[in-house]
Amino acid sequence: MERRRRIIELANEFDVLILEDSPYRELRFEGGQLPTLASLDTEGRVIHLGSFSKILAPGVRLGWVSAAPEILDKLSLLKLAADTQSSPLNMTAVTRFLSTLDIDATEFMADHALPEARVAYVPGGSFFPSEQRSNYARFSYSGQSDDEMVEALTRLGAILRSHI
């Protein structure tokens, strides 16, 4: 954790970007995940990359990028130039898969999270400035221990998987 914080400090000090390429982040045999560099970034210096080919299906050569808006604008232009190389079939398949996960967080909490997993959260739709999205949630972790959070999210994950 200290090394991650130091990397962010150095990037801020020397005015450089960090490319955090983490296609295997969601795959784990043991131990917990450290926070991403992107989550520690306070100045918009981290470009975070991920891949659906590692977590959805090996043949899906499609990834994502998360970055500050001004960086995304520039990357979008590069992507536009490269789009003739991306598989429209793969992009369509992933889009359809992701759209099947658009559950209503308010309904899910009332119908399943509270009664079955004993977990409460704040539905995230009201946190969007314009178009409210019903499939987001916010969790408060400041009043619980790490063990309590792991236990609660494990219960919630099992309930969520059984209803998707």
Coordinates of N, CA and C in Angstrom, one line a residue:
M1 N 0.8 -1.2 0.0 CA 0.0 0.0 0.0 C 0.9 1.3 0.0
E2 N 2.0 1.2 0.8 CA 2.9 2.4 0.8 C 3.5 2.6 -0.5
R3 N 3.8 1.6 -1.3 CA 4.4 1.8 -2.6 C 3.4 2.4 -3.5
R4 N 2.2 2.0 -3.4 CA 1.1 2.6 -4.3 C 1.0 4.1 -4.0
R5 N 0.9 4.5 -2.7 CA 0.8 5.9 -2.4 C 2.1 6.7 -2.9
R6 N 3.2 6.0 -2.7 CA 4.5 6.7 -3.2 C 4.5 6.9 -4.7
I7 N 4.0 6.0 -5.4 CA 3.9 6.1 -6.9 C 3.0 7.3 -7.3
I8 N 1.9 7.5 -6.6 CA 1.0 8.6 -6.8 C 1.7 9.9 -6.5
E9 N 2.4 9.9 -5.3 CA 3.1 11.1 -4.9 C 4.2 11.5 -6.0
L10 N 4.9 10.5 -6.5 CA 5.9 10.8 -7.5 C 5.3 11.3 -8.8
A11 N 4.2 10.7 -9.2 CA 3.5 11.2 -10.4 C 3.1 12.6 -10.2
N12 N 2.6 13.0 -9.1 CA 2.1 14.4 -8.8 C 3.3 15.3 -8.8
E13 N 4.4 14.9 -8.2 CA 5.6 15.7 -8.0 C 6.3 16.0 -9.4
F14 N 6.3 14.9 -10.3 CA 7.0 15.1 -11.5 C 6.1 15.3 -12.7
D15 N 4.8 15.5 -12.4 CA 3.8 15.8 -13.5 C 3.8 14.8 -14.6
V16 N 3.6 13.5 -14.2 CA 3.5 12.4 -15.2 C 2.3 11.6 -15.0
L17 N 1.9 10.9 -16.1 CA 0.7 10.0 -16.1 C 1.1 8.6 -15.7
I18 N 0.2 7.9 -15.1 CA 0.4 6.5 -14.8 C -0.6 5.7 -15.6
L19 N -0.1 4.6 -16.2 CA -0.9 3.7 -17.0 C -1.0 2.4 -16.1
E20 N -2.2 2.2 -15.5 CA -2.5 1.1 -14.7 C -3.2 0.0 -15.5
D21 N -2.5 -1.0 -15.9 CA -3.0 -2.0 -16.8 C -3.3 -3.2 -15.9
S22 N -4.5 -3.5 -15.6 CA -4.8 -4.5 -14.6 C -5.9 -5.5 -15.1
P23 N -5.6 -6.3 -16.2 CA -6.6 -7.2 -16.7 C -6.9 -8.3 -15.8
Y24 N -6.0 -8.7 -14.9 CA -6.2 -9.8 -14.0 C -6.7 -9.4 -12.6
R25 N -7.0 -8.2 -12.4 CA -7.4 -7.7 -11.0 C -8.5 -8.5 -10.4
E26 N -9.5 -8.8 -11.2 CA -10.7 -9.5 -10.6 C -10.5 -11.0 -10.4
L27 N -9.4 -11.6 -10.9 CA -9.0 -13.0 -10.7 C -8.1 -13.1 -9.5
R28 N -8.5 -14.1 -8.6 CA -7.7 -14.2 -7.4 C -7.8 -15.6 -6.8
F29 N -6.7 -16.2 -6.4 CA -6.8 -17.5 -5.8 C -6.8 -17.3 -4.3
E30 N -6.2 -16.3 -3.7 CA -6.2 -16.0 -2.3 C -5.9 -14.6 -2.0
G31 N -6.2 -14.2 -0.8 CA -5.8 -12.8 -0.4 C -6.8 -11.8 -0.9
G32 N -6.7 -10.6 -0.4 CA -7.5 -9.5 -0.8 C -6.9 -8.6 -1.8
Q33 N -7.7 -7.7 -2.4 CA -7.1 -6.8 -3.4 C -6.7 -5.5 -2.7
L34 N -5.6 -5.0 -3.2 CA -5.2 -3.6 -2.8 C -6.0 -2.6 -3.6
P35 N -6.2 -1.4 -3.1 CA -6.9 -0.4 -3.9 C -6.2 -0.2 -5.2
T36 N -6.9 0.2 -6.2 CA -6.3 0.5 -7.5 C -5.5 1.8 -7.3
L37 N -4.5 2.1 -8.2 CA -3.9 3.4 -8.2 C -4.9 4.4 -8.6
A38 N -5.8 4.1 -9.4 CA -6.8 5.1 -9.8 C -7.6 5.6 -8.6
S39 N -7.9 4.7 -7.7 CA -8.7 5.1 -6.5 C -7.9 6.0 -5.6
L40 N -6.6 6.0 -5.7 CA -5.8 6.8 -4.8 C -5.4 8.1 -5.5
D41 N -5.7 8.2 -6.8 CA -5.4 9.4 -7.6 C -6.2 10.6 -7.2
T42 N -5.6 11.7 -6.9 CA -6.3 12.9 -6.6 C -6.2 14.0 -7.6
E43 N -5.3 13.8 -8.6 CA -5.1 14.8 -9.6 C -5.4 14.4 -11.1
G44 N -6.1 13.2 -11.2 CA -6.4 12.8 -12.6 C -5.2 12.3 -13.4
R45 N -4.3 11.6 -12.8 CA -3.1 11.2 -13.5 C -3.1 9.7 -13.9
V46 N -4.0 9.0 -13.4 CA -4.0 7.5 -13.6 C -5.0 7.2 -14.7
I47 N -4.5 6.4 -15.7 CA -5.3 5.8 -16.8 C -5.4 4.4 -16.4
H48 N -6.6 3.9 -16.1 CA -6.8 2.5 -15.6 C -7.4 1.7 -16.7
L49 N -6.8 0.6 -17.0 CA -7.2 -0.3 -18.1 C -7.7 -1.6 -17.5
G50 N -8.7 -2.2 -18.2 CA -9.2 -3.6 -17.8 C -9.6 -4.3 -19.1
S51 N -9.9 -5.6 -18.9 CA -10.3 -6.4 -20.1 C -11.4 -7.4 -19.7
F52 N -12.4 -7.5 -20.7 CA -13.4 -8.4 -20.5 C -12.9 -9.9 -20.8
S53 N -11.8 -10.0 -21.6 CA -11.3 -11.3 -22.0 C -10.8 -12.1 -20.8
K54 N -10.6 -11.4 -19.6 CA -10.1 -12.2 -18.5 C -11.2 -12.5 -17.5
I55 N -12.3 -11.7 -17.5 CA -13.4 -11.9 -16.6 C -14.7 -12.4 -17.2
L56 N -14.9 -12.2 -18.5 CA -16.1 -12.6 -19.1 C -15.9 -13.9 -20.0
A57 N -15.1 -13.8 -20.9 CA -14.8 -14.9 -21.8 C -13.4 -14.7 -22.5
P58 N -12.6 -15.8 -22.6 CA -11.3 -15.6 -23.2 C -11.3 -15.0 -24.6
G59 N -12.2 -15.4 -25.4 CA -12.2 -14.9 -26.8 C -12.7 -13.5 -27.0
V60 N -13.2 -12.9 -26.0 CA -13.7 -11.5 -26.1 C -12.6 -10.5 -25.9
R61 N -12.0 -10.1 -27.0 CA -10.9 -9.2 -27.0 C -11.4 -7.8 -26.9
L62 N -11.9 -7.4 -25.8 CA -12.5 -6.1 -25.6 C -12.2 -5.6 -24.2
G63 N -11.8 -4.4 -24.1 CA -11.4 -3.8 -22.8 C -12.0 -2.5 -22.5
W64 N -11.6 -1.9 -21.4 CA -12.2 -0.6 -21.0 C -11.0 0.3 -20.5
V65 N -11.3 1.6 -20.5 CA -10.4 2.5 -19.9 C -11.1 3.5 -19.0
S66 N -10.5 3.9 -17.9 CA -11.1 4.9 -17.0 C -10.0 5.9 -16.8
A67 N -10.4 7.2 -17.0 CA -9.4 8.2 -16.8 C -10.1 9.6 -16.7
A68 N -9.3 10.6 -16.4 CA -9.9 12.0 -16.3 C -10.5 12.3 -17.7
P69 N -11.6 13.1 -17.7 CA -12.3 13.5 -18.9 C -11.4 14.0 -20.0
E70 N -10.5 14.9 -19.7 CA -9.6 15.4 -20.7 C -8.7 14.4 -21.4
I71 N -8.4 13.4 -20.6 CA -7.6 12.2 -21.2 C -8.5 11.4 -22.0
L72 N -9.7 11.1 -21.5 CA -10.6 10.3 -22.3 C -11.0 10.9 -23.6
D73 N -11.1 12.2 -23.7 CA -11.4 12.9 -24.9 C -10.3 12.6 -26.0
K74 N -9.1 12.6 -25.5 CA -7.9 12.3 -26.5 C -7.9 10.9 -26.8
L75 N -8.1 10.0 -25.9 CA -8.2 8.5 -26.1 C -9.3 8.2 -27.1
S76 N -10.4 8.9 -26.9 CA -11.6 8.6 -27.8 C -11.2 8.9 -29.3
L77 N -10.5 9.9 -29.5 CA -10.0 10.2 -30.9 C -9.1 9.1 -31.4
L78 N -8.3 8.6 -30.6 CA -7.4 7.4 -31.0 C -8.2 6.2 -31.3
K79 N -9.2 5.9 -30.4 CA -10.1 4.8 -30.5 C -10.9 4.9 -31.8
L80 N -11.4 6.1 -32.1 CA -12.2 6.3 -33.3 C -11.3 5.9 -34.6
A81 N -10.1 6.3 -34.5 CA -9.2 5.9 -35.7 C -8.9 4.4 -35.7
A82 N -9.0 3.7 -34.6 CA -8.7 2.3 -34.6 C -9.9 1.4 -34.7
D83 N -11.1 2.0 -34.7 CA -12.4 1.2 -34.6 C -12.5 0.2 -35.8
T84 N -11.9 0.4 -36.8 CA -12.0 -0.6 -37.9 C -11.4 -1.9 -37.6
Q85 N -10.6 -1.9 -36.5 CA -9.9 -3.1 -36.0 C -10.7 -3.9 -34.9
S86 N -11.7 -3.2 -34.3 CA -12.4 -3.8 -33.2 C -13.6 -4.6 -33.8
S87 N -13.9 -5.7 -33.1 CA -15.0 -6.5 -33.6 C -16.3 -6.0 -33.1
P88 N -17.2 -5.5 -34.1 CA -18.5 -5.1 -33.8 C -19.3 -6.2 -33.1
L89 N -19.1 -7.4 -33.5 CA -19.8 -8.5 -32.8 C -19.5 -8.6 -31.4
N90 N -18.2 -8.5 -31.0 CA -17.8 -8.6 -29.6 C -18.3 -7.4 -28.8
M91 N -18.3 -6.2 -29.4 CA -18.8 -5.0 -28.7 C -20.3 -5.1 -28.5
T92 N -21.0 -5.6 -29.5 CA -22.5 -5.8 -29.3 C -22.8 -6.9 -28.3
A93 N -22.0 -8.0 -28.3 CA -22.3 -9.0 -27.3 C -22.0 -8.5 -25.9
V94 N -20.9 -7.8 -25.7 CA -20.6 -7.3 -24.3 C -21.6 -6.3 -23.9
T95 N -22.1 -5.4 -24.8 CA -23.1 -4.4 -24.5 C -24.4 -5.1 -24.1
R96 N -24.8 -6.1 -24.8 CA -26.0 -6.8 -24.4 C -25.8 -7.5 -23.1
F97 N -24.7 -8.1 -22.8 CA -24.4 -8.8 -21.5 C -24.5 -7.8 -20.4
L98 N -23.8 -6.6 -20.6 CA -23.9 -5.6 -19.5 C -25.3 -5.1 -19.3
S99 N -26.0 -5.0 -20.3 CA -27.4 -4.4 -20.2 C -28.3 -5.4 -19.4
T100 N -27.9 -6.7 -19.4 CA -28.7 -7.6 -18.6 C -28.5 -7.5 -17.1
L101 N -27.4 -6.7 -16.7 CA -27.1 -6.5 -15.3 C -27.8 -5.1 -14.9
D102 N -28.6 -4.5 -15.6 CA -29.3 -3.3 -15.2 C -30.4 -3.6 -14.3
I103 N -30.1 -4.1 -13.1 CA -31.2 -4.3 -12.1 C -31.5 -3.0 -11.4
D104 N -32.6 -3.0 -10.9 CA -33.1 -1.8 -10.1 C -32.5 -1.9 -8.7
A105 N -31.6 -1.1 -8.3 CA -31.0 -1.2 -7.0 C -31.9 -1.0 -5.8
T106 N -32.9 -0.1 -6.0 CA -33.9 0.1 -5.0 C -34.8 -1.1 -4.7
E107 N -35.3 -1.7 -5.8 CA -36.1 -2.9 -5.7 C -35.3 -4.1 -5.2
F108 N -34.1 -4.2 -5.7 CA -33.2 -5.3 -5.3 C -33.0 -5.3 -3.8
M109 N -32.7 -4.1 -3.3 CA -32.5 -4.0 -1.8 C -33.7 -4.3 -1.0
A110 N -34.9 -3.8 -1.4 CA -36.1 -4.1 -0.7 C -36.5 -5.6 -0.8
D111 N -36.4 -6.2 -2.0 CA -36.8 -7.5 -2.2 C -35.8 -8.6 -1.8
H112 N -34.5 -8.3 -1.9 CA -33.5 -9.4 -1.7 C -32.4 -9.0 -0.7
A113 N -31.8 -7.8 -0.9 CA -30.6 -7.5 -0.1 C -30.9 -7.4 1.4
L114 N -32.0 -6.7 1.8 CA -32.4 -6.6 3.2 C -32.9 -7.9 3.8
P115 N -33.9 -8.5 3.2 CA -34.5 -9.7 3.8 C -33.6 -10.9 3.7
E116 N -32.9 -11.1 2.6 CA -32.1 -12.3 2.4 C -30.6 -12.2 2.9
A117 N -30.0 -11.1 2.6 CA -28.6 -10.9 3.0 C -28.4 -10.0 4.2
R118 N -29.4 -9.4 4.7 CA -29.3 -8.4 5.8 C -28.3 -7.3 5.5
V119 N -28.3 -6.8 4.3 CA -27.4 -5.7 3.8 C -28.2 -4.6 3.3
A120 N -27.8 -3.4 3.8 CA -28.5 -2.1 3.3 C -27.4 -1.3 2.6
Y121 N -27.9 -0.5 1.6 CA -27.0 0.4 0.9 C -27.9 1.5 0.4
V122 N -27.3 2.5 -0.2 CA -28.0 3.7 -0.7 C -28.1 3.5 -2.2
P123 N -29.3 3.3 -2.8 CA -29.4 3.2 -4.3 C -28.8 4.4 -4.9
G124 N -28.0 4.2 -6.0 CA -27.2 5.2 -6.5 C -27.8 6.2 -7.5
G125 N -29.0 5.9 -8.0 CA -29.6 6.7 -9.0 C -29.6 8.2 -8.8
S126 N -29.8 8.6 -7.5 CA -29.9 10.0 -7.2 C -28.6 10.7 -7.2
F127 N -27.5 10.0 -7.3 CA -26.1 10.6 -7.3 C -25.7 11.0 -8.7
F128 N -26.5 10.7 -9.7 CA -26.1 11.1 -11.1 C -26.7 12.5 -11.3
P129 N -25.9 13.4 -12.0 CA -26.4 14.8 -12.2 C -27.5 15.0 -13.1
S130 N -27.6 14.1 -14.2 CA -28.7 14.3 -15.1 C -29.5 13.1 -15.3
E131 N -29.0 12.1 -16.0 CA -29.8 10.9 -16.2 C -29.6 9.9 -15.0
Q132 N -30.7 9.6 -14.3 CA -30.5 8.7 -13.1 C -30.4 7.3 -13.6
R133 N -29.5 6.6 -13.0 CA -29.3 5.2 -13.4 C -29.7 4.3 -12.2
S134 N -30.6 3.4 -12.4 CA -31.2 2.6 -11.3 C -30.3 1.4 -10.9
N135 N -29.3 1.1 -11.7 CA -28.5 -0.1 -11.4 C -27.2 0.2 -10.6
Y136 N -27.1 1.3 -9.9 CA -26.0 1.6 -9.1 C -26.3 1.7 -7.6
A137 N -25.3 1.5 -6.8 CA -25.5 1.5 -5.3 C -24.3 2.1 -4.7
R138 N -24.4 2.7 -3.5 CA -23.3 3.2 -2.7 C -23.4 2.5 -1.4
F139 N -22.2 2.1 -0.9 CA -22.0 1.4 0.3 C -21.2 2.3 1.3
S140 N -21.7 2.3 2.5 CA -20.9 3.0 3.5 C -20.1 2.0 4.3
Y141 N -18.8 2.3 4.3 CA -17.9 1.4 5.0 C -17.2 2.0 6.2
S142 N -17.5 3.2 6.5 CA -16.8 3.9 7.6 C -17.2 3.4 9.0
G143 N -18.4 2.8 9.1 CA -18.8 2.4 10.4 C -18.7 0.9 10.7
Q144 N -18.1 0.1 9.7 CA -17.9 -1.3 9.8 C -16.5 -1.7 9.8
S145 N -16.1 -2.8 10.4 CA -14.8 -3.3 10.3 C -14.6 -4.0 8.9
D146 N -13.4 -4.2 8.6 CA -13.1 -4.9 7.3 C -13.8 -6.2 7.2
D147 N -13.7 -7.0 8.4 CA -14.3 -8.3 8.4 C -15.8 -8.2 8.2
E148 N -16.5 -7.2 8.8 CA -17.9 -7.1 8.6 C -18.3 -6.7 7.2
M149 N -17.4 -5.9 6.6 CA -17.7 -5.5 5.2 C -17.5 -6.7 4.3
V150 N -16.5 -7.5 4.5 CA -16.3 -8.7 3.7 C -17.4 -9.7 3.8
E151 N -17.8 -9.9 5.0 CA -19.0 -10.8 5.3 C -20.2 -10.3 4.6
A152 N -20.5 -9.0 4.8 CA -21.8 -8.5 4.2 C -21.7 -8.5 2.7
L153 N -20.6 -8.2 2.1 CA -20.5 -8.2 0.6 C -20.5 -9.6 0.1
T154 N -20.0 -10.5 0.8 CA -20.0 -11.9 0.4 C -21.5 -12.4 0.4
R155 N -22.2 -12.1 1.4 CA -23.7 -12.4 1.4 C -24.4 -11.8 0.3
L156 N -24.2 -10.5 0.1 CA -24.8 -9.7 -0.9 C -24.5 -10.3 -2.3
G157 N -23.2 -10.6 -2.5 CA -22.8 -11.2 -3.8 C -23.4 -12.5 -4.1
A158 N -23.6 -13.3 -3.1 CA -24.3 -14.6 -3.3 C -25.7 -14.4 -3.7
I159 N -26.4 -13.5 -3.0 CA -27.8 -13.2 -3.4 C -27.9 -12.6 -4.7
L160 N -27.0 -11.7 -5.1 CA -27.0 -11.0 -6.4 C -26.8 -12.1 -7.5
R161 N -25.8 -12.9 -7.3 CA -25.5 -14.0 -8.3 C -26.8 -14.9 -8.5
S162 N -27.5 -15.2 -7.5 CA -28.6 -16.1 -7.6 C -29.8 -15.4 -8.3
H163 N -29.8 -14.1 -8.4 CA -30.9 -13.4 -9.1 C -30.6 -12.8 -10.4
I164 N -29.3 -12.9 -10.9 CA -29.0 -12.4 -12.2 C -29.0 -13.5 -13.2

